[in-house]
Coordinates of N, CA, C and O in Angstrom, one line a residue:
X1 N -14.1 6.6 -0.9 CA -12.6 6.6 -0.8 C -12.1 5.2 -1.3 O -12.6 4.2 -0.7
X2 N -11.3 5.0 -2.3 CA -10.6 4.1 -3.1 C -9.8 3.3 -2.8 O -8.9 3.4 -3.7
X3 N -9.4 2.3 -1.9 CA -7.2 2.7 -1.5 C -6.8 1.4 -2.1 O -7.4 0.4 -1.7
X4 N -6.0 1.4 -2.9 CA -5.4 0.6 -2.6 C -4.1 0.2 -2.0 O -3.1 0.9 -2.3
X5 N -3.9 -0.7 -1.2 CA -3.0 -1.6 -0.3 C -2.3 -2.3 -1.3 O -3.0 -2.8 -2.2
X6 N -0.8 -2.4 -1.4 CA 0.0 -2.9 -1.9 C 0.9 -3.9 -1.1 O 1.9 -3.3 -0.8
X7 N 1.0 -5.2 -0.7 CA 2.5 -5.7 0.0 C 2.9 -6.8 -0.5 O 2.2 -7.0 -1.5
X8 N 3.7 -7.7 -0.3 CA 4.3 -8.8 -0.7 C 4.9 -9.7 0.5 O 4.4 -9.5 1.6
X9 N 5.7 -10.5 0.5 CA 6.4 -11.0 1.3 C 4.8 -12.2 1.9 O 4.0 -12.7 1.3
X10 N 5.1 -12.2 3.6 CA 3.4 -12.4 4.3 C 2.3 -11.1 4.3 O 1.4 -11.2 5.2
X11 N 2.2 -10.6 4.0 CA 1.2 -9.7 3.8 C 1.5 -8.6 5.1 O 1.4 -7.4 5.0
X12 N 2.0 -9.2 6.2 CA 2.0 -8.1 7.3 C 1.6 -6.7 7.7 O 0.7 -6.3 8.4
X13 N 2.8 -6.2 6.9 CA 2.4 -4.4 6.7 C 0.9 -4.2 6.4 O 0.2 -3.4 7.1
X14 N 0.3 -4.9 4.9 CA -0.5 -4.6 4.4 C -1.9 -5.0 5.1 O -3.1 -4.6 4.8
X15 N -1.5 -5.8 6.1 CA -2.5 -6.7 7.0 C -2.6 -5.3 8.4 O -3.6 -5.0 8.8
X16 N -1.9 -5.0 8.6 CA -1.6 -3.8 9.6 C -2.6 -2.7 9.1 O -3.6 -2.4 9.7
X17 N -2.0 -2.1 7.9 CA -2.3 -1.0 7.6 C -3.9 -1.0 7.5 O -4.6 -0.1 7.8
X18 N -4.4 -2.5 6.7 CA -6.0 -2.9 6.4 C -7.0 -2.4 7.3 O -7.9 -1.6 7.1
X19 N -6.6 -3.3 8.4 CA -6.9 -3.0 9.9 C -7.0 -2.0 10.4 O -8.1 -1.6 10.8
X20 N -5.8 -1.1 10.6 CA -6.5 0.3 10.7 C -7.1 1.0 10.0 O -8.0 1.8 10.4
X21 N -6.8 0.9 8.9 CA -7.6 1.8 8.3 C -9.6 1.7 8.3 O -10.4 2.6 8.4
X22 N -9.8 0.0 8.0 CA -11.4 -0.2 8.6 C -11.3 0.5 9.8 O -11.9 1.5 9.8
X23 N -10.7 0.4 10.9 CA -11.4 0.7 12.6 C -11.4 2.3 12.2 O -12.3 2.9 12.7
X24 N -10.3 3.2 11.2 CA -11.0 4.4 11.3 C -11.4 5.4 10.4 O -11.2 6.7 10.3
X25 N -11.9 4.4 9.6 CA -12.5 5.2 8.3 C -13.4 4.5 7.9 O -13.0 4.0 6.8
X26 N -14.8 4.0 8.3 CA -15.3 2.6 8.0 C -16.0 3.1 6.2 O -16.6 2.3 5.5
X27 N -15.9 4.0 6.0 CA -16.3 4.4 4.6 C -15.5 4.0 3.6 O -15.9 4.1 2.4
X28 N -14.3 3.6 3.8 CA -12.9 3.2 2.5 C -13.3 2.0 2.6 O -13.6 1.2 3.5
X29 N -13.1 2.2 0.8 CA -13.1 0.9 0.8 C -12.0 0.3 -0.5 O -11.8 0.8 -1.6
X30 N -11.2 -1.2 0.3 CA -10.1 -1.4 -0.1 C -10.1 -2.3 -0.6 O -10.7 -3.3 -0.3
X31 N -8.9 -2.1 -1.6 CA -8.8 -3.5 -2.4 C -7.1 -3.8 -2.1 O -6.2 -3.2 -2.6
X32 N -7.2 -4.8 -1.3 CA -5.6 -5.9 -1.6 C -4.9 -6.3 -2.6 O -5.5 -7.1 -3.4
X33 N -3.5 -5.8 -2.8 CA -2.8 -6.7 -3.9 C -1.7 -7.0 -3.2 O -1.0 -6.5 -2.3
X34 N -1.8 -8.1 -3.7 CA -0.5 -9.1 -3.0 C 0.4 -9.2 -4.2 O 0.1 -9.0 -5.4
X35 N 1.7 -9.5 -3.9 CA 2.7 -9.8 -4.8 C 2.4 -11.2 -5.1 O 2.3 -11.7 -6.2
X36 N 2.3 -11.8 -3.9 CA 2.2 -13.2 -4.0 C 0.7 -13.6 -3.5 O -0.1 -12.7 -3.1
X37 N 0.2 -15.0 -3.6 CA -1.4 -15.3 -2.8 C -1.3 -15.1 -1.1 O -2.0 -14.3 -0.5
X38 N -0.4 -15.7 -0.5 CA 0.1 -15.3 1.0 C -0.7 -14.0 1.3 O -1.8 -13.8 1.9
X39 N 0.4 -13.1 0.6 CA 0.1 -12.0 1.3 C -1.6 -11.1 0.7 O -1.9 -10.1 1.2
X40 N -2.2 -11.6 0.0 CA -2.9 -11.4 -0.7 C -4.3 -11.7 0.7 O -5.0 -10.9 1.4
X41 N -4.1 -13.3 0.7 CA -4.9 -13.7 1.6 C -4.9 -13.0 3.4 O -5.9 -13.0 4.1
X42 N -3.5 -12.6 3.7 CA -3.3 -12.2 5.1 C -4.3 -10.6 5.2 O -4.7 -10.3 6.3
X43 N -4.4 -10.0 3.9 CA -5.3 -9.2 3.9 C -6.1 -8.7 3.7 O -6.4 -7.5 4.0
X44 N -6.9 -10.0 2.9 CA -8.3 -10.6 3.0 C -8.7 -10.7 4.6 O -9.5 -9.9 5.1
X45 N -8.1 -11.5 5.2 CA -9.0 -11.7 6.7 C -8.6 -10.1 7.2 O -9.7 -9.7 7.5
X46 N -7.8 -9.3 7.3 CA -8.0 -8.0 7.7 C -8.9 -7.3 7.1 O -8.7 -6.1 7.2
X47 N -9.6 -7.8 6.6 CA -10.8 -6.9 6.3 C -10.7 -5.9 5.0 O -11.5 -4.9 4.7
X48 N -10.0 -6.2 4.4 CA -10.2 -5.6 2.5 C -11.2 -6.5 1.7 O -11.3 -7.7 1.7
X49 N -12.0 -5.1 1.0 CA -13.4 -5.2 0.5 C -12.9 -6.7 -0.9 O -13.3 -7.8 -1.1
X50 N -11.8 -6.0 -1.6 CA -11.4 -7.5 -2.8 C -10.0 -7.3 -2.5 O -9.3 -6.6 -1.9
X51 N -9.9 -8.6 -3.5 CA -8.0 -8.5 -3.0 C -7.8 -9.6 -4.5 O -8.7 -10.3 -5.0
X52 N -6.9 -9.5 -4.9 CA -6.4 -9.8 -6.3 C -4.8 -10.4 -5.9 O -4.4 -10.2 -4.7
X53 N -3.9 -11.0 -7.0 CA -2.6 -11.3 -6.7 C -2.2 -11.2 -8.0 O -2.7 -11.6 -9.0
X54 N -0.7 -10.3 -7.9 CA 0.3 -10.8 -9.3 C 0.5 -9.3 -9.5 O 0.1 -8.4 -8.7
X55 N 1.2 -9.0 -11.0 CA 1.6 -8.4 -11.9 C 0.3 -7.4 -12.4 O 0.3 -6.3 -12.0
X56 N -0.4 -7.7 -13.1 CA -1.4 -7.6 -13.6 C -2.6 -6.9 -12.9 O -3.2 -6.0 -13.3
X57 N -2.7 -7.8 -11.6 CA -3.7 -7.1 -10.9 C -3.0 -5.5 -10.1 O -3.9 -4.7 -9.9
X58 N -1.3 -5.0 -9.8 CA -1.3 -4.1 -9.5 C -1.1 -2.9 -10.7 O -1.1 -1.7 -10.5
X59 N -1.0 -3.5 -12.0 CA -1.2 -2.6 -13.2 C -2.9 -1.8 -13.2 O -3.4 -0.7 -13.2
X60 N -3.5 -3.3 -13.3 CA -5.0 -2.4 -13.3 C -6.1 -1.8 -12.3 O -7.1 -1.2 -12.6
X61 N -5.2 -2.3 -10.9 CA -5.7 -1.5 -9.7 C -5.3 -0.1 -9.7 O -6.1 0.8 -9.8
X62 N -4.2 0.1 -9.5 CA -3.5 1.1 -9.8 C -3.4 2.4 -10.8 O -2.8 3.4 -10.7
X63 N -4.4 2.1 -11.8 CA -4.8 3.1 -12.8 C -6.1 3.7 -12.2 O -6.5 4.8 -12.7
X64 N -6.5 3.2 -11.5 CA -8.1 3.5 -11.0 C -8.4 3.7 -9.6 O -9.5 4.1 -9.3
X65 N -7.2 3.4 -8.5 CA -7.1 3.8 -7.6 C -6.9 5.5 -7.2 O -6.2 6.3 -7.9
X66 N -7.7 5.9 -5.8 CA -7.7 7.4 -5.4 C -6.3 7.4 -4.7 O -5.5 8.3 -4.8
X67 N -6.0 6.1 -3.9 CA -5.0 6.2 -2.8 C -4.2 5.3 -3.1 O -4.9 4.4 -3.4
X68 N -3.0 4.9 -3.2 CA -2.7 3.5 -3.3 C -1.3 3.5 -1.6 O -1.1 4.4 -0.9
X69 N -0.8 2.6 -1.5 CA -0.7 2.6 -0.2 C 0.3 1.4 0.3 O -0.3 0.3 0.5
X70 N 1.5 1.4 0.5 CA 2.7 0.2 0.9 C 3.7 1.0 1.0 O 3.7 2.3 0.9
X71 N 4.9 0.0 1.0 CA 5.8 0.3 1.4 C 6.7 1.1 -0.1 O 6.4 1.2 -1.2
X72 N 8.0 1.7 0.7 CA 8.3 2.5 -0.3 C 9.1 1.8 -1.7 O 9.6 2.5 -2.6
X73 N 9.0 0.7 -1.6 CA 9.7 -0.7 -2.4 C 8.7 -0.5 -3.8 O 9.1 -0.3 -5.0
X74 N 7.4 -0.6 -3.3 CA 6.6 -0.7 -4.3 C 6.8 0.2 -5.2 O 6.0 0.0 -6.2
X75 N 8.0 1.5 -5.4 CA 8.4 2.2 -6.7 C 9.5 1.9 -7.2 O 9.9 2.6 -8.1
X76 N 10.2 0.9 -6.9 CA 11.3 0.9 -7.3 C 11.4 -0.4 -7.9 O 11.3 -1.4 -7.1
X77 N 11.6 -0.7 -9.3 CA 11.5 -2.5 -10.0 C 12.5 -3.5 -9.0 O 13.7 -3.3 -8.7
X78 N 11.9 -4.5 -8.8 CA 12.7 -5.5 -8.3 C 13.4 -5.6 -7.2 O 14.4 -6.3 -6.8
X79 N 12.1 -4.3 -6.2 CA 12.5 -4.1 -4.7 C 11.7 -5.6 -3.8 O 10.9 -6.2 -4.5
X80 N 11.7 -5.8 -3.2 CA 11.2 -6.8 -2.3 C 11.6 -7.8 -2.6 O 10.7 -8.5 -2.9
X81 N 12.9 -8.2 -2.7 CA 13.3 -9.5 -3.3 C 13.0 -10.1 -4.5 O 12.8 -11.3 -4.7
X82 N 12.9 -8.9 -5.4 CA 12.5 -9.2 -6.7 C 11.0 -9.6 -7.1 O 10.6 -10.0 -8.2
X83 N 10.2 -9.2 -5.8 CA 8.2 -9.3 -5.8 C 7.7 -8.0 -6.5 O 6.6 -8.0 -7.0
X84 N 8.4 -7.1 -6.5 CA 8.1 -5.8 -7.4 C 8.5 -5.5 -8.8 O 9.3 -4.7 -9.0
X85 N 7.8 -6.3 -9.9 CA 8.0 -6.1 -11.5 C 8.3 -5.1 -11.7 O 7.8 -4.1 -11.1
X86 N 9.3 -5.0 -12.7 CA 9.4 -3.3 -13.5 C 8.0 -2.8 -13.4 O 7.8 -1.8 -12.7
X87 N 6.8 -3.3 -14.1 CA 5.7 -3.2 -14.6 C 5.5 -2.6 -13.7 O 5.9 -1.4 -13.7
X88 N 4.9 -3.0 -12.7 CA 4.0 -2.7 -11.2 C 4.8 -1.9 -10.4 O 4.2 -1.3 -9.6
X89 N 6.3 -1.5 -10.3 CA 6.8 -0.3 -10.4 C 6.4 1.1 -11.5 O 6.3 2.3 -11.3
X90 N 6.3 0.5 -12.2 CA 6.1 1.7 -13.1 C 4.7 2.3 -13.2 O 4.6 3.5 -13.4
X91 N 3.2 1.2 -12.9 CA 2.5 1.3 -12.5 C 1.8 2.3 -11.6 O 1.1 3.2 -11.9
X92 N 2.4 1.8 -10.3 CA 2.5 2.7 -9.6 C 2.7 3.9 -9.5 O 1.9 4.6 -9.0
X93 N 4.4 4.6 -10.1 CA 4.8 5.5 -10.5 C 3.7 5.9 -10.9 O 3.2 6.7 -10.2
X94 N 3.1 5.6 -11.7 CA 2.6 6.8 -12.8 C 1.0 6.8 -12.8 O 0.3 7.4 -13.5
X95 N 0.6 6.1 -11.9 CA -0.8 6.5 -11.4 C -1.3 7.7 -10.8 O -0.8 8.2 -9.8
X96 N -2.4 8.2 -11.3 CA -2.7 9.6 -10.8 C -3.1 9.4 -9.1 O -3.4 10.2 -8.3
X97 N -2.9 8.1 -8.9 CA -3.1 8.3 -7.2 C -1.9 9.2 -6.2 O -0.7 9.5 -6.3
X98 N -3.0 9.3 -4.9 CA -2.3 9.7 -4.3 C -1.5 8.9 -3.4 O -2.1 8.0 -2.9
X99 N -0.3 8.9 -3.1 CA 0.6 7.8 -3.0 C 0.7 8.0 -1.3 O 0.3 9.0 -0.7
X100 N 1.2 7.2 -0.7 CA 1.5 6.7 0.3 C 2.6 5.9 1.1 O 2.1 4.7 1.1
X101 N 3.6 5.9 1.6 CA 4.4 5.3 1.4 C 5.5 5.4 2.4 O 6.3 6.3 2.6
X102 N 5.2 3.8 3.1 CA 6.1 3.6 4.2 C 7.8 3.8 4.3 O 8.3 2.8 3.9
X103 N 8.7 4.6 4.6 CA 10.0 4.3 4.1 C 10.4 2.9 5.1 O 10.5 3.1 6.3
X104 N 10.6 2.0 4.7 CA 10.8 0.9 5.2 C 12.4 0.6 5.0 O 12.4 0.6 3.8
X105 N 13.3 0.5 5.3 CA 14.8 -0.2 5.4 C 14.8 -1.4 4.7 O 15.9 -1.5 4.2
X106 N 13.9 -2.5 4.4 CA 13.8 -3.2 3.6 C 14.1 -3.5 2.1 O 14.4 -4.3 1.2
X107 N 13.7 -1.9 2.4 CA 13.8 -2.0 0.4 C 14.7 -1.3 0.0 O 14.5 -0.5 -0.9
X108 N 16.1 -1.2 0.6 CA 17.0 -0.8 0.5 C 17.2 0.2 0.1 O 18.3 0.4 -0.5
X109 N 16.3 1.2 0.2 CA 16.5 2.8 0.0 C 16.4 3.5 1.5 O 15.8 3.0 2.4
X110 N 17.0 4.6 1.5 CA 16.5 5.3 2.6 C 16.0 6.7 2.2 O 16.5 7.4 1.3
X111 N 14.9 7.1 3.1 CA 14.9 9.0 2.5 C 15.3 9.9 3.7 O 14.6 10.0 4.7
X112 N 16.6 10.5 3.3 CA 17.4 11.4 4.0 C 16.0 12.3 4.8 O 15.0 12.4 4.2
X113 N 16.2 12.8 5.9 CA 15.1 13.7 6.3 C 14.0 13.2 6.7 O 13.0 13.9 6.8
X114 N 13.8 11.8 6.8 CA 12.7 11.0 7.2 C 13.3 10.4 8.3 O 14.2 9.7 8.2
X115 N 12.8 10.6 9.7 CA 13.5 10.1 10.9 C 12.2 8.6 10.9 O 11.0 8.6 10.7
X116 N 13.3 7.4 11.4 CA 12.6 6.1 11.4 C 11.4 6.2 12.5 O 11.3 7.2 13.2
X117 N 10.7 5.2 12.5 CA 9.3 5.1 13.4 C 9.1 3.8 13.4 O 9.8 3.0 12.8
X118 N 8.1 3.7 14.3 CA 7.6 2.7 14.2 C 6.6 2.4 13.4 O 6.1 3.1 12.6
X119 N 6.1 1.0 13.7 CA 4.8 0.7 12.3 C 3.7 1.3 12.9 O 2.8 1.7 12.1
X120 N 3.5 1.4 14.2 CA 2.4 2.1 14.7 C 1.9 3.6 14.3 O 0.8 4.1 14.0
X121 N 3.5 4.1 14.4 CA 3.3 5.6 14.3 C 3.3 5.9 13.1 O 2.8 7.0 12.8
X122 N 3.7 5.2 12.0 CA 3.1 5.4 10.5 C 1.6 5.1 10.3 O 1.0 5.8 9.5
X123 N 0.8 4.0 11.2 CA -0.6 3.9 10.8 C -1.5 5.1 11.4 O -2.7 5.1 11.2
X124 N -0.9 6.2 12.1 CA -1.6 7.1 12.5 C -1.5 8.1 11.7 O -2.4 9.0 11.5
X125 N 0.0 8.2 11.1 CA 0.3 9.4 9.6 C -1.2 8.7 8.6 O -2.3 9.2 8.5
X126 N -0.8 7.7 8.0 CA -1.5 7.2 7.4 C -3.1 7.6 7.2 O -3.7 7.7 6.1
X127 N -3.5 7.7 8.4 CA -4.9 8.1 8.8 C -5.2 9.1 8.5 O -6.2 9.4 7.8
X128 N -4.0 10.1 9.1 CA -4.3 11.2 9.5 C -3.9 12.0 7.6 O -4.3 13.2 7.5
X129 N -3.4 11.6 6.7 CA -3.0 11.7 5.3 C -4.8 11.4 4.9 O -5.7 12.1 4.7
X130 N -4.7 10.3 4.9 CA -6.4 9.8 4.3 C -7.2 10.8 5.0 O -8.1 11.1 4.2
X131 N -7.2 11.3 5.8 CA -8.4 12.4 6.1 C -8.1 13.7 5.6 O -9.1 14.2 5.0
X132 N -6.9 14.4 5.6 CA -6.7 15.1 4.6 C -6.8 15.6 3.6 O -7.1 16.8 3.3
X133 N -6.5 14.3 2.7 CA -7.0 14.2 1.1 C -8.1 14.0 0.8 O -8.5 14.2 -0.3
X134 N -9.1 13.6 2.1 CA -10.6 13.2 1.4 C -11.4 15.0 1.8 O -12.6 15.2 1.5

């Protein structure tokens, strides 16, 4: 299993999501992209197999990724305070992966028919999606 983890800002979410995902799937194996090194590194010590930073690295993770996996910013250009390139939006978009994707209030979208949660209770969808698909 493939995933890539996408976040920006401090890494947080993606530091979250890392974490559970090793404690319950110890067979994935993941690769970090950070918008920035921060958040890159926040989920390195959570336990992702490589982790890369920038533009570039989520164009060519992203073409070769099974899962890819953040917040719902990561499709839309110049969501997260401008840490999401057209590029690496479009990237994303259009990767044959299977997508994943937190609706977060942050990135200033909302999806009607999605009742809010916590970060908890998305890391158990999460899981419970990756077992699914595999």
């Amino acid at each position: 299993m493939n995933i890539l983890v996408i976040d920006g800002m401090g890494g947080g979410m993606g530091k979250a999501i890392i974490e559970k995902i090793k404690a319950e799937l110890a067979d994935a194996r993941i690769i970090a992209v950070g918008t920035n090194a921060l958040a890159t590194a926040a989920m390195l010590k959570a336990g992702a197999d490589i982790g890369a930073t920038g533009e570039n690295a989520v164009v060519y993770n992203a073409a070769r990724a099974e899962y890819i996996i953040g917040v719902l910013g990561i499709v839309f250009a110049n969501a997260m305070h401008g840490e999401i390139s057209p590029k690496m939006a479009e990237a994303v978009s259009a990767s044959p992966a299977y997508k994943i994707l937190l609706p977060v209030d942050k990135c200033k979208a909302t999806v009607v028919g999605v009742a809010a949660a916590s970060l908890q209770t998305y890391m158990g969808e999460i899981i419970n999606k990756l077992r699914e698909q595999s």
